[in-house]
Amino acid sequence: FWLPPIAMELVTATTPLELLERHFGYKSFRPLQQDVIDHVLGGADAVVLMPTGGGKSLCYQVPALALDGLTVVISPLIALMKDQVQALQGNGVPAAFLNSSLEFNEERLVQQQLKQSALKLLYVSPERLFQQGFLDELSALGSGVSLFAVDEAHCISSWGHSFRPEYKQLHVLKQRFPNVPVVALTATADRTVRGDIAASLGLDRPRVFISSFDRPNLSLAVLPGQDRWKAIERIVGRHAGKCGIIYCNSRAGAEKLALKLQGIGVKAAYYHAKLEPEERSRVQDDFIQGKLHIICATIAFGMGIDKSDVRFVIHYNMPGTVEGYYQEIGRAGRDGKPAETILFYSYADVQTHVHFAQEIDDPRYREVVMAKLDRMKEYAEAQVCRRTILLSYFSEATTAPCGNCDVCKDPPKYFDGTVLAQKALSAVVRAKEQLALSVLVDVLKGTYSPEVKEKELFLIKTFGAGGDTSAFAWVLFLQQFIQLGLLEVDYRDHHHLKLSAAGRAVLNGEREVRLVTPETIKERQERPKLRRDPSVNDGASSSADLLSVLKDLRRTIAKEIAKPAYIVFSDATLLDMAERRPRTLYEFRLVNGVGDHKAGLYADRFLAAIKAHSR
C-alpha cells in the first residue's frame, strides 16, 4: 500500500485542458466533459449522465486538480475505488481511499496524509463517510473540502436498479457543507431517477448534463434461449483470439460455462463475488493484459474496468433492468471499433427475476422492480429498432432506425400507425397525463372500468376512439409507442404515461409512426430458427506485432511495480503508440494517454522497444 507525496506540479498548470494533457495525456476533452468541468469549477452543483466509457471520472478528477483543497468521492464499489486510485497514482496524482478493505496501519497512513493536506482526491464508501466523527474530521481539514463527487448516483434512488439505502443519507453533505459544490454522476438513469438524484441530495439548482447514449459501433441482437452453447461457439469462433465478456446470472453458471470454453481450447476463466480477493484480482488483471480472452462472470465483474478492446458482450441470461443491460453492453467496443452484443432470452430467466422480486418486502420497491422487468422483457421481445428503444428509455430522441441491430437487419412489415398513435396520445393529454397503460386501454376501448368511472374518464373526447381495435392489440401498440419514445413511464407518479417531445410532434402531425401488427409480432417471435447473427468486421491492425511487443513490456513493468497492467498504460494507449511508432520523447508525449508523469517513468523503455522492433 503506497501513497505518493503531493506533487508540486499540480499547481503549475492553470487551465483544465492543460491539466488533462499534463496528468492524463489526452489532447482534448470528450463531448460534454469541458462543460461539466467549467460548471463545477464555477462552484455550482450538477447531475451528470454519461454512458459507460464516456469519461465521467474526469468530470471530477480534473476539477480536483484545479481546485485548492480536497475532493471527496463517494463510491459504493470497493474494487472500483482501488482501480481508480491506482490509476491516479500512476499518473502522479496524490489519491487514496478509505473503506473496509484496509488494514489498520493502511488506514492510519491515509489519515496522516489527510491531516497533512497531502491528498487531492479521497475515495470513501458511504458507510465510511458516516462513521462517527469522520464528517467532523473533514470539516477540520486545514485545506478544506473543495468538491464532493457522488459516483454511481443512481444508487440513491429507490426508483433505480441498484438502490443502496445508505445513499439516502447523502443529503447531509449539503447541510454540513452548504458552500461546497456537489457533482452526482451515473451511467444509467431514466428521467424519474435523474429527478430523484437531485432531490435526494438536496442540490442547489443543479444543472443536468446528459451525454448521448448512442453507441453506433455496437451491434445489438437478441437470440432465443434454446441452443445457447451452439450460438456461443459460433460467436467465439468468429472472434477467435479476441476478448469478450459473458454475463451469467449465477456463480455456478459462470463456472460451468468457463470450463466448457476451456474444453474447446479457449483461454477463459470465471469471475464472481465469492472468489478470494487475490484470485479475483488475478483473473481481472490477466483479462486486462490479454492473457485471458473470455471472462464468464456475474454482474460483479466490469465496473471501472479500463479495457478498450472487448469485441463482444454476451448475456447468457437476461438482466432484470434496461439500465443494468445497457451498462454491461457498454463495456464492449470502448475503442470505437465495431463490437457485438448478444442477449439470450428465455421465459425461465423472466421467472427467475419474478421470483426474486416477490421476495422484496417493500411493496412500492417491489412494484418498481416488476415494472422495470417488464420493460426489459419488452425490449427482448420487440420488433422495432433496438437502439431506438434503448435511447428512448434514457429520454434521447431518435428519428431513424439504426441499421445495426437484428431487427433492422431483418425488418418486419410495417404499416402506417400515425392515426392510432394520435388517438392514444390525445387520450393521454386530455386525461392530463394521469393514465397508466391498462387504464389508457380502457379509455381507448370505451370500457367503463371502475377507475374510468371513478375519474369520470368517459367524459373526455377520445373515450372509445379506438373501439374497433382489440385490447390485446392496443397493449402491443402502446408498448411500441413507449419503445419509440413517444410516451415515457413515470414510476414516481403511479406509473402514469407522460408525453415526450417526439410524442407531441406526432400529435401535431409533424411526424409519422410505423407500427408492427400483433400478427407479425407473434409470427416472428415463434420462429424456430435462430435469428441471423450480426457480423462484425474488425480488421487486423498492421501494427499487431509491435502491439504484442509493447504489451509484453507493459506486463514486465507491471510485475516489477506490483500493479495491474492498465496502471502502466491502457490498451488504447498502446494501440496508439503502436500506430504512431514514436522515436523521440516529444513524439512519445504526443501519444494519447501519455502524460508528463508516465513519460518520465516509462519513455526510455518503450522508445527502446519500438526502436528495436523497427530494426
XYZ file of C-alpha atoms in Angstrom:
615
model
C 0.000 0.000 0.000
C 1.694 3.188 -1.199
C 0.724 6.831 -1.289
C 2.734 9.296 -3.385
C 3.920 12.554 -1.864
C 1.920 15.554 -3.006
C 3.063 16.516 -6.486
C 4.215 20.136 -6.759
C 3.482 20.083 -10.476
C -0.228 20.151 -9.698
C -0.148 23.889 -9.143
C 1.763 24.821 -12.286
C -0.985 24.161 -14.853
C -3.829 26.645 -14.931
C -6.495 25.529 -17.396
C -8.495 22.282 -17.314
C -7.119 21.354 -20.749
C -3.537 21.817 -19.529
C -4.290 19.638 -16.507
C -5.887 16.999 -18.738
C -2.853 16.821 -21.001
C -0.266 17.050 -18.241
C -1.662 14.361 -15.956
C -3.756 12.127 -18.196
C -2.055 12.572 -21.567
C -5.181 13.462 -23.546
C -5.118 16.327 -26.027
C -8.817 17.173 -25.943
C -11.959 16.596 -23.925
C -14.753 14.286 -24.974
C -18.200 15.760 -25.626
C -19.711 17.456 -22.568
C -16.663 16.961 -20.291
C -15.443 20.551 -20.686
C -18.947 21.921 -19.992
C -19.299 19.892 -16.795
C -15.817 20.838 -15.573
C -16.344 24.561 -16.181
C -19.710 24.402 -14.402
C -18.262 22.625 -11.359
C -15.254 24.969 -11.192
C -17.787 27.802 -11.051
C -18.948 26.405 -7.698
C -22.308 25.020 -8.876
C -23.987 21.637 -8.335
C -24.515 19.220 -11.219
C -26.073 15.887 -12.187
C -24.064 14.162 -14.935
C -25.259 11.280 -17.095
C -22.631 9.692 -19.307
C -22.735 6.147 -20.669
C -20.123 3.573 -19.699
C -16.825 4.592 -21.256
C -17.912 8.215 -21.690
C -15.315 9.636 -19.298
C -17.345 10.505 -16.182
C -14.355 10.275 -13.835
C -12.508 13.139 -15.493
C -15.502 15.376 -14.785
C -14.438 15.476 -11.126
C -10.772 14.444 -11.326
C -9.768 17.466 -13.420
C -11.628 19.936 -11.129
C -9.973 18.216 -8.160
C -6.582 19.128 -9.603
C -7.655 22.688 -10.393
C -9.228 23.451 -7.007
C -7.459 24.113 -3.719
C -8.233 21.583 -1.028
C -9.597 18.035 -1.084
C -12.111 16.386 -3.400
C -14.092 13.617 -1.690
C -15.514 10.915 -3.969
C -18.311 8.718 -2.580
C -18.466 5.336 -4.317
C -20.252 2.078 -3.391
C -17.713 -0.159 -5.140
C -14.522 -1.123 -3.340
C -12.918 -2.656 -6.450
C -13.651 0.481 -8.474
C -12.112 2.703 -5.791
C -8.918 0.682 -5.832
C -8.682 0.747 -9.626
C -9.236 4.489 -9.866
C -6.822 5.335 -7.064
C -4.112 3.152 -8.592
C -4.680 4.798 -11.968
C -4.458 8.287 -10.426
C -1.303 7.407 -8.527
C 0.127 6.013 -11.748
C -0.430 9.465 -13.265
C 1.348 11.163 -10.383
C -1.821 12.390 -8.663
C -1.921 12.048 -4.828
C -5.040 9.993 -4.137
C -6.196 7.394 -1.623
C -9.281 5.510 -0.480
C -10.923 4.621 2.814
C -13.116 1.545 3.023
C -13.461 -1.756 4.856
C -10.719 -3.437 2.802
C -7.886 -1.512 4.515
C -5.793 -2.849 7.368
C -5.398 -0.673 10.482
C -1.926 0.567 9.528
C -3.038 1.374 5.984
C -5.975 3.408 7.228
C -3.782 5.269 9.695
C -1.433 6.220 6.870
C -4.328 7.689 4.868
C -5.486 9.626 7.935
C -1.976 11.010 8.275
C -1.966 12.134 4.644
C -5.320 13.816 5.178
C -4.122 15.836 8.167
C -1.029 16.904 6.236
C -3.194 18.106 3.307
C -1.174 15.754 1.096
C -4.114 14.379 -0.903
C -6.091 15.828 -3.796
C -8.689 13.045 -4.033
C -10.073 10.759 -1.347
C -12.450 7.931 -2.282
C -14.745 6.734 0.510
C -17.633 4.308 0.791
C -20.909 5.808 2.087
C -20.619 3.613 5.179
C -17.147 5.008 5.924
C -18.292 8.585 5.273
C -20.908 8.310 8.030
C -18.696 6.645 10.614
C -18.787 8.646 13.823
C -16.654 11.762 13.661
C -15.486 11.469 10.035
C -17.502 14.423 8.730
C -16.096 16.449 11.642
C -12.590 15.468 10.540
C -13.340 16.699 7.026
C -14.672 19.986 8.419
C -11.481 20.452 10.423
C -9.081 19.933 7.496
C -6.726 22.867 7.088
C -7.028 22.785 3.301
C -10.795 22.238 3.455
C -13.058 20.246 1.140
C -13.441 21.840 -2.291
C -15.736 19.328 -4.034
C -17.918 16.286 -3.356
C -18.446 13.768 -6.159
C -21.179 11.137 -5.753
C -20.365 8.302 -8.140
C -22.929 5.659 -9.193
C -25.517 8.240 -8.131
C -28.457 6.113 -9.323
C -27.946 4.124 -6.094
C -29.639 6.993 -4.232
C -32.991 6.376 -5.901
C -35.392 3.633 -4.922
C -36.782 4.023 -8.460
C -33.448 2.909 -9.901
C -31.894 -0.501 -10.496
C -29.210 -0.596 -7.766
C -30.802 1.104 -4.769
C -28.476 1.475 -1.748
C -30.318 2.676 1.395
C -27.156 4.253 2.869
C -27.045 6.597 -0.144
C -30.243 8.232 1.173
C -28.182 9.873 3.941
C -26.016 11.806 1.489
C -28.297 14.862 1.699
C -26.268 15.622 4.855
C -23.390 16.781 2.635
C -25.207 19.922 1.500
C -26.375 20.564 5.050
C -22.895 20.274 6.564
C -21.020 21.863 3.632
C -23.534 24.254 2.009
C -20.888 26.168 0.033
C -19.123 23.105 -1.384
C -20.353 22.042 -4.856
C -21.647 18.507 -5.333
C -21.499 16.661 -8.642
C -23.562 13.460 -8.944
C -22.584 11.059 -11.729
C -24.121 7.930 -13.212
C -24.108 5.940 -16.431
C -27.681 4.739 -16.156
C -30.680 6.785 -15.052
C -34.034 7.376 -16.669
C -35.945 10.645 -16.257
C -37.510 9.576 -12.955
C -34.188 8.617 -11.381
C -32.491 11.805 -12.592
C -35.033 13.917 -10.752
C -34.772 11.760 -7.652
C -30.971 12.137 -7.532
C -31.131 15.941 -7.404
C -33.964 15.992 -4.864
C -32.492 13.333 -2.571
C -29.095 15.035 -2.438
C -30.697 18.412 -1.777
C -28.729 20.003 -4.616
C -28.988 23.739 -5.148
C -30.499 24.409 -8.594
C -28.272 21.785 -10.246
C -27.660 21.732 -13.954
C -28.329 18.347 -15.542
C -25.788 17.273 -18.175
C -26.857 14.389 -20.409
C -24.350 12.931 -22.835
C -25.545 10.957 -25.825
C -26.207 7.310 -25.027
C -25.802 6.301 -28.651
C -23.016 3.770 -29.269
C -23.371 3.170 -33.036
C -20.342 0.841 -33.134
C -22.228 -1.733 -31.011
C -24.444 -4.163 -32.867
C -27.480 -5.355 -30.889
C -29.119 -8.753 -31.152
C -31.488 -10.958 -29.164
C -31.425 -14.715 -29.669
C -33.754 -17.411 -28.270
C -32.552 -19.149 -25.108
C -32.513 -22.565 -26.790
C -29.182 -23.961 -28.049
C -27.153 -21.210 -26.404
C -23.964 -23.218 -26.459
C -24.059 -23.660 -30.257
C -24.553 -19.938 -30.721
C -21.715 -19.153 -28.285
C -19.375 -21.479 -30.181
C -20.137 -19.571 -33.394
C -19.649 -16.180 -31.756
C -16.397 -17.181 -30.058
C -15.132 -18.708 -33.298
C -15.944 -15.505 -35.140
C -13.814 -13.600 -32.619
C -11.021 -16.141 -32.211
C -8.208 -14.675 -30.122
C -10.255 -11.557 -29.303
C -11.592 -10.562 -25.899
C -15.176 -10.907 -24.730
C -17.351 -10.998 -21.620
C -20.204 -13.447 -21.000
C -22.558 -12.435 -18.186
C -24.385 -15.159 -16.262
C -26.970 -14.763 -13.512
C -25.335 -17.322 -11.180
C -21.873 -18.222 -9.942
C -22.391 -21.882 -10.857
C -23.434 -20.906 -14.376
C -20.336 -18.766 -14.859
C -18.030 -21.542 -13.653
C -19.680 -24.219 -15.796
C -19.544 -22.099 -18.952
C -15.883 -21.176 -18.424
C -14.962 -24.844 -18.097
C -16.823 -25.676 -21.333
C -14.945 -22.936 -23.163
C -11.640 -24.193 -21.784
C -12.628 -27.619 -23.093
C -12.666 -26.319 -26.683
C -9.308 -24.589 -26.298
C -10.445 -21.064 -25.396
C -8.469 -19.035 -22.842
C -11.374 -18.486 -20.471
C -11.916 -18.040 -16.733
C -14.783 -17.225 -14.378
C -15.280 -14.301 -12.014
C -17.781 -13.758 -9.198
C -18.026 -12.247 -5.731
C -17.314 -15.495 -3.871
C -13.797 -15.836 -5.247
C -10.946 -14.898 -2.931
C -9.874 -11.264 -3.467
C -6.447 -12.366 -4.707
C -7.997 -14.695 -7.270
C -10.429 -12.020 -8.465
C -7.550 -9.581 -8.906
C -5.503 -12.160 -10.802
C -8.343 -13.028 -13.177
C -9.151 -9.384 -13.795
C -5.515 -8.468 -14.423
C -4.967 -11.446 -16.750
C -8.007 -10.384 -18.756
C -6.839 -6.770 -18.998
C -3.358 -7.872 -20.089
C -4.781 -10.236 -22.712
C -3.634 -13.485 -21.099
C -7.297 -14.457 -20.882
C -9.625 -13.916 -23.813
C -13.047 -14.548 -22.270
C -14.431 -13.897 -18.809
C -17.618 -15.686 -17.723
C -18.896 -13.540 -14.906
C -21.730 -12.406 -12.728
C -22.523 -8.690 -12.580
C -19.706 -8.377 -10.014
C -17.319 -8.011 -12.956
C -16.679 -4.988 -15.105
C -17.185 -1.864 -13.006
C -14.482 0.648 -13.895
C -12.515 -1.831 -15.995
C -10.253 0.080 -18.373
C -10.153 -2.353 -21.286
C -10.941 -0.834 -24.639
C -10.728 -3.853 -26.961
C -13.637 -6.014 -25.740
C -15.097 -7.202 -29.044
C -18.274 -8.854 -27.746
C -20.521 -9.000 -24.702
C -22.946 -11.900 -24.354
C -25.756 -12.073 -21.813
C -26.234 -15.780 -21.171
C -29.234 -14.771 -19.031
C -31.478 -11.740 -19.357
C -30.763 -8.899 -16.885
C -33.608 -7.565 -14.790
C -33.399 -3.951 -15.955
C -32.625 -1.992 -19.096
C -30.192 0.117 -17.042
C -28.149 -2.921 -15.995
C -28.197 -4.341 -19.510
C -27.058 -1.064 -21.076
C -24.289 -0.620 -18.513
C -22.939 -4.108 -19.196
C -23.035 -3.981 -23.012
C -21.261 -0.620 -22.696
C -18.070 -2.484 -21.808
C -17.769 -3.607 -25.434
C -16.074 -1.543 -28.119
C -14.817 1.288 -25.933
C -12.100 1.878 -28.550
C -14.817 2.936 -31.000
C -14.306 -0.089 -33.261
C -17.152 -2.492 -34.153
C -18.259 -4.847 -31.396
C -21.309 -7.026 -30.975
C -23.708 -7.637 -28.118
C -25.980 -10.663 -27.873
C -28.783 -11.257 -25.379
C -30.188 -14.751 -24.903
C -33.861 -14.529 -23.923
C -35.977 -17.214 -22.312
C -39.146 -17.402 -20.249
C -37.202 -19.183 -17.487
C -34.971 -16.117 -17.000
C -38.061 -13.918 -16.629
C -39.480 -16.253 -13.999
C -36.198 -16.182 -12.067
C -36.379 -12.395 -11.825
C -40.059 -12.560 -10.862
C -39.205 -14.983 -8.043
C -36.558 -12.633 -6.618
C -38.878 -9.644 -6.949
C -41.604 -11.402 -4.989
C -39.212 -11.768 -2.040
C -38.823 -7.969 -1.712
C -40.565 -6.764 1.458
C -41.163 -3.137 0.444
C -44.296 -3.239 -1.768
C -43.513 0.040 -3.546
C -39.964 -1.043 -4.424
C -41.240 -4.484 -5.476
C -43.664 -2.776 -7.845
C -40.838 -0.729 -9.412
C -38.663 -3.836 -9.840
C -41.502 -5.637 -11.620
C -42.190 -2.634 -13.868
C -38.540 -2.419 -14.901
C -38.503 -6.164 -15.560
C -41.474 -5.641 -17.891
C -39.510 -3.008 -19.820
C -36.549 -5.374 -20.183
C -38.866 -8.149 -21.317
C -40.467 -5.803 -23.872
C -37.004 -4.917 -25.216
C -36.185 -8.603 -25.706
C -39.487 -9.266 -27.496
C -39.577 -6.022 -29.502
C -39.946 -5.819 -33.262
C -38.785 -2.218 -33.579
C -35.203 -0.926 -33.788
C -33.494 -1.941 -30.556
C -31.230 1.114 -30.454
C -34.319 3.337 -30.653
C -35.714 1.515 -27.604
C -32.526 1.997 -25.588
C -32.156 5.653 -26.475
C -35.801 6.458 -25.798
C -35.537 4.708 -22.418
C -32.968 7.338 -21.454
C -35.098 10.135 -22.989
C -32.882 10.571 -26.046
C -34.845 11.148 -29.234
C -34.001 9.412 -32.493
C -35.737 9.662 -35.847
C -34.320 6.809 -37.916
C -33.671 3.070 -37.389
C -30.020 2.292 -36.618
C -29.343 -0.378 -39.251
C -27.053 -2.198 -36.789
C -29.431 -4.386 -34.785
C -31.069 -7.698 -35.633
C -34.485 -6.074 -36.184
C -33.081 -3.523 -38.634
C -31.129 -6.220 -40.478
C -34.223 -8.397 -40.792
C -37.088 -5.886 -40.564
C -40.735 -6.888 -40.186
C -43.542 -5.494 -42.329
C -44.692 -2.128 -41.031
C -47.922 -0.214 -41.519
C -48.782 3.463 -41.018
C -49.912 3.699 -37.395
C -49.946 7.505 -37.138
C -53.717 7.754 -36.584
C -53.628 5.044 -33.898
C -50.778 6.874 -32.170
C -52.627 10.195 -32.311
C -55.701 8.622 -30.705
C -53.633 7.233 -27.819
C -51.531 10.369 -27.351
C -54.605 12.590 -27.436
C -56.200 10.494 -24.688
C -53.064 10.866 -22.553
C -53.105 14.655 -22.957
C -56.853 15.010 -22.331
C -56.508 12.922 -19.161
C -53.738 15.331 -18.049
C -51.115 12.558 -18.219
C -52.723 10.656 -15.336
C -53.295 7.310 -17.064
C -51.459 4.040 -16.531
C -51.224 1.745 -19.564
C -54.125 -0.535 -18.603
C -56.456 2.402 -17.911
C -55.472 4.017 -21.215
C -56.573 0.821 -22.981
C -59.932 1.068 -21.181
C -60.340 4.684 -22.320
C -59.462 3.882 -25.938
C -61.765 0.855 -25.985
C -64.608 2.741 -24.287
C -64.683 0.344 -21.333
C -66.463 1.554 -18.179
C -63.952 0.086 -15.741
C -64.033 1.115 -12.044
C -61.172 3.613 -12.482
C -62.766 5.086 -15.629
C -65.988 5.643 -13.677
C -64.247 6.965 -10.564
C -62.220 9.562 -12.503
C -65.026 10.240 -14.994
C -62.687 9.476 -17.874
C -65.699 8.610 -20.039
C -66.235 12.365 -20.424
C -63.052 13.012 -22.413
C -63.409 13.375 -26.172
C -61.272 10.358 -27.090
C -63.215 7.892 -24.888
C -63.965 4.920 -27.151
C -61.967 6.356 -30.083
C -60.196 3.016 -30.519
C -63.178 0.729 -30.032
C -62.585 -1.056 -33.339
C -59.171 -2.320 -32.182
C -58.824 -5.215 -29.727
C -57.498 -4.614 -26.197
C -54.645 -7.050 -26.876
C -53.617 -5.089 -29.959
C -53.782 -1.798 -28.065
C -51.404 -3.164 -25.420
C -48.896 -4.117 -28.128
C -49.286 -0.761 -29.881
C -48.818 1.182 -26.627
C -45.685 -0.830 -25.879
C -44.363 0.208 -29.282
C -45.202 3.869 -28.558
C -43.107 3.599 -25.380
C -40.283 1.821 -27.225
C -40.312 4.508 -29.928
C -40.015 7.220 -27.289
C -43.452 8.770 -27.852
C -44.517 8.016 -24.278
C -42.500 7.697 -21.074
C -43.397 5.827 -17.884
C -43.182 7.977 -14.740
C -42.501 5.486 -11.939
C -42.845 8.144 -9.232
C -46.313 9.127 -10.419
C -48.057 5.743 -10.154
C -46.538 4.563 -13.481
C -48.586 7.119 -15.404
C -47.697 7.715 -19.041
C -46.182 11.088 -19.994
C -45.976 12.597 -23.465
C -42.461 13.193 -24.801
C -41.336 15.847 -27.284
C -41.417 13.177 -30.008
C -44.967 12.279 -28.972
C -46.061 15.915 -29.271
C -44.609 16.022 -32.769
C -46.758 13.022 -33.729
C -49.834 14.539 -32.109
C -49.279 17.758 -34.054
C -48.986 15.888 -37.352
C -45.261 16.645 -37.711
C -44.077 13.036 -37.599
C -45.342 9.690 -38.861
C -45.386 6.445 -36.892
C -44.659 2.988 -38.296
C -46.047 0.047 -36.339
C -45.878 -3.731 -36.466
C -49.135 -5.697 -36.346
C -49.814 -8.146 -33.491
C -49.936 -10.966 -36.058
C -46.456 -10.091 -37.359
C -45.070 -9.879 -33.818
C -46.460 -13.298 -32.942
C -45.193 -14.871 -36.156
C -41.660 -13.513 -35.724
C -41.441 -14.454 -32.042
C -42.420 -18.025 -32.825
C -39.792 -18.564 -35.499
C -37.982 -21.811 -34.617
C -34.682 -20.820 -36.204
C -32.116 -18.598 -34.552
C -32.064 -15.075 -35.847
C -29.180 -14.194 -38.077
C -26.051 -13.411 -36.066
C -24.773 -9.876 -36.675
C -21.456 -9.841 -38.459
C -18.524 -7.819 -37.246
C -15.578 -6.960 -39.420
C -12.840 -5.856 -37.044
C -9.868 -5.889 -39.388
C -6.326 -6.728 -38.303
C -4.006 -3.918 -37.370
C -0.823 -3.532 -39.398
C 0.917 -2.802 -36.100
C -0.192 -6.033 -34.416
C 3.367 -7.361 -33.986
C 4.581 -4.162 -32.335
C 1.476 -4.035 -30.171
C 2.309 -7.517 -28.894
C 5.853 -6.365 -28.022
C 4.516 -3.305 -26.183
C 2.040 -5.445 -24.230
C 4.872 -7.773 -23.169
C 6.885 -4.793 -21.946
C 3.860 -3.420 -20.095
C 3.369 -6.788 -18.422
C 7.012 -6.834 -17.339
C 6.852 -3.323 -15.862
C 3.560 -4.084 -14.119
C 5.155 -7.101 -12.486
C 8.138 -5.013 -11.356
C 5.968 -2.365 -9.684
C 3.389 -4.930 -8.447
C 0.494 -3.091 -10.083
C -2.139 -4.106 -12.667
C -1.014 -3.646 -16.260
C -3.504 -0.897 -17.077
C -1.869 1.295 -14.400
C 1.169 1.469 -16.707
C -0.766 2.191 -19.912
C -4.244 1.299 -21.185
C -4.793 -0.873 -24.254
C -5.955 2.191 -26.185
C -2.686 3.998 -25.381
C -0.573 1.028 -26.502
C -2.574 0.784 -29.716
C -1.998 4.479 -30.443
C 1.678 4.011 -29.612
C 1.968 1.058 -31.993
C 0.378 3.067 -34.794
C 2.397 6.275 -34.192
C 5.749 4.492 -33.529
C 7.267 7.457 -31.659
C 11.042 7.871 -31.918
C 11.687 10.786 -29.558
C 10.486 11.866 -26.133
C 8.482 14.639 -27.801
C 6.704 12.172 -30.103
C 6.159 9.774 -27.201
C 4.475 12.575 -25.245
C 2.031 13.057 -28.150
C 0.664 9.509 -27.756
C -2.920 9.617 -26.480
C -2.910 8.744 -22.774
C 0.741 9.639 -22.057
C 1.076 12.454 -19.522
C 4.194 14.084 -18.113
C 4.431 11.715 -15.161
C 4.259 8.500 -17.176
C 6.536 9.874 -19.872
C 9.175 10.441 -17.216
C 8.722 6.932 -15.836
C 8.457 4.809 -18.968
C 9.527 6.698 -22.113
C 13.057 5.279 -22.316
C 11.975 1.644 -22.142
C 9.089 1.924 -24.580
C 11.098 4.002 -27.068
C 13.886 1.410 -26.919
C 11.379 -1.396 -27.565
C 9.918 0.459 -30.557
C 13.388 1.147 -31.940
C 14.435 -2.488 -31.546
C 11.276 -3.701 -33.244
C 11.769 -1.278 -36.156
C 15.214 -2.780 -36.812
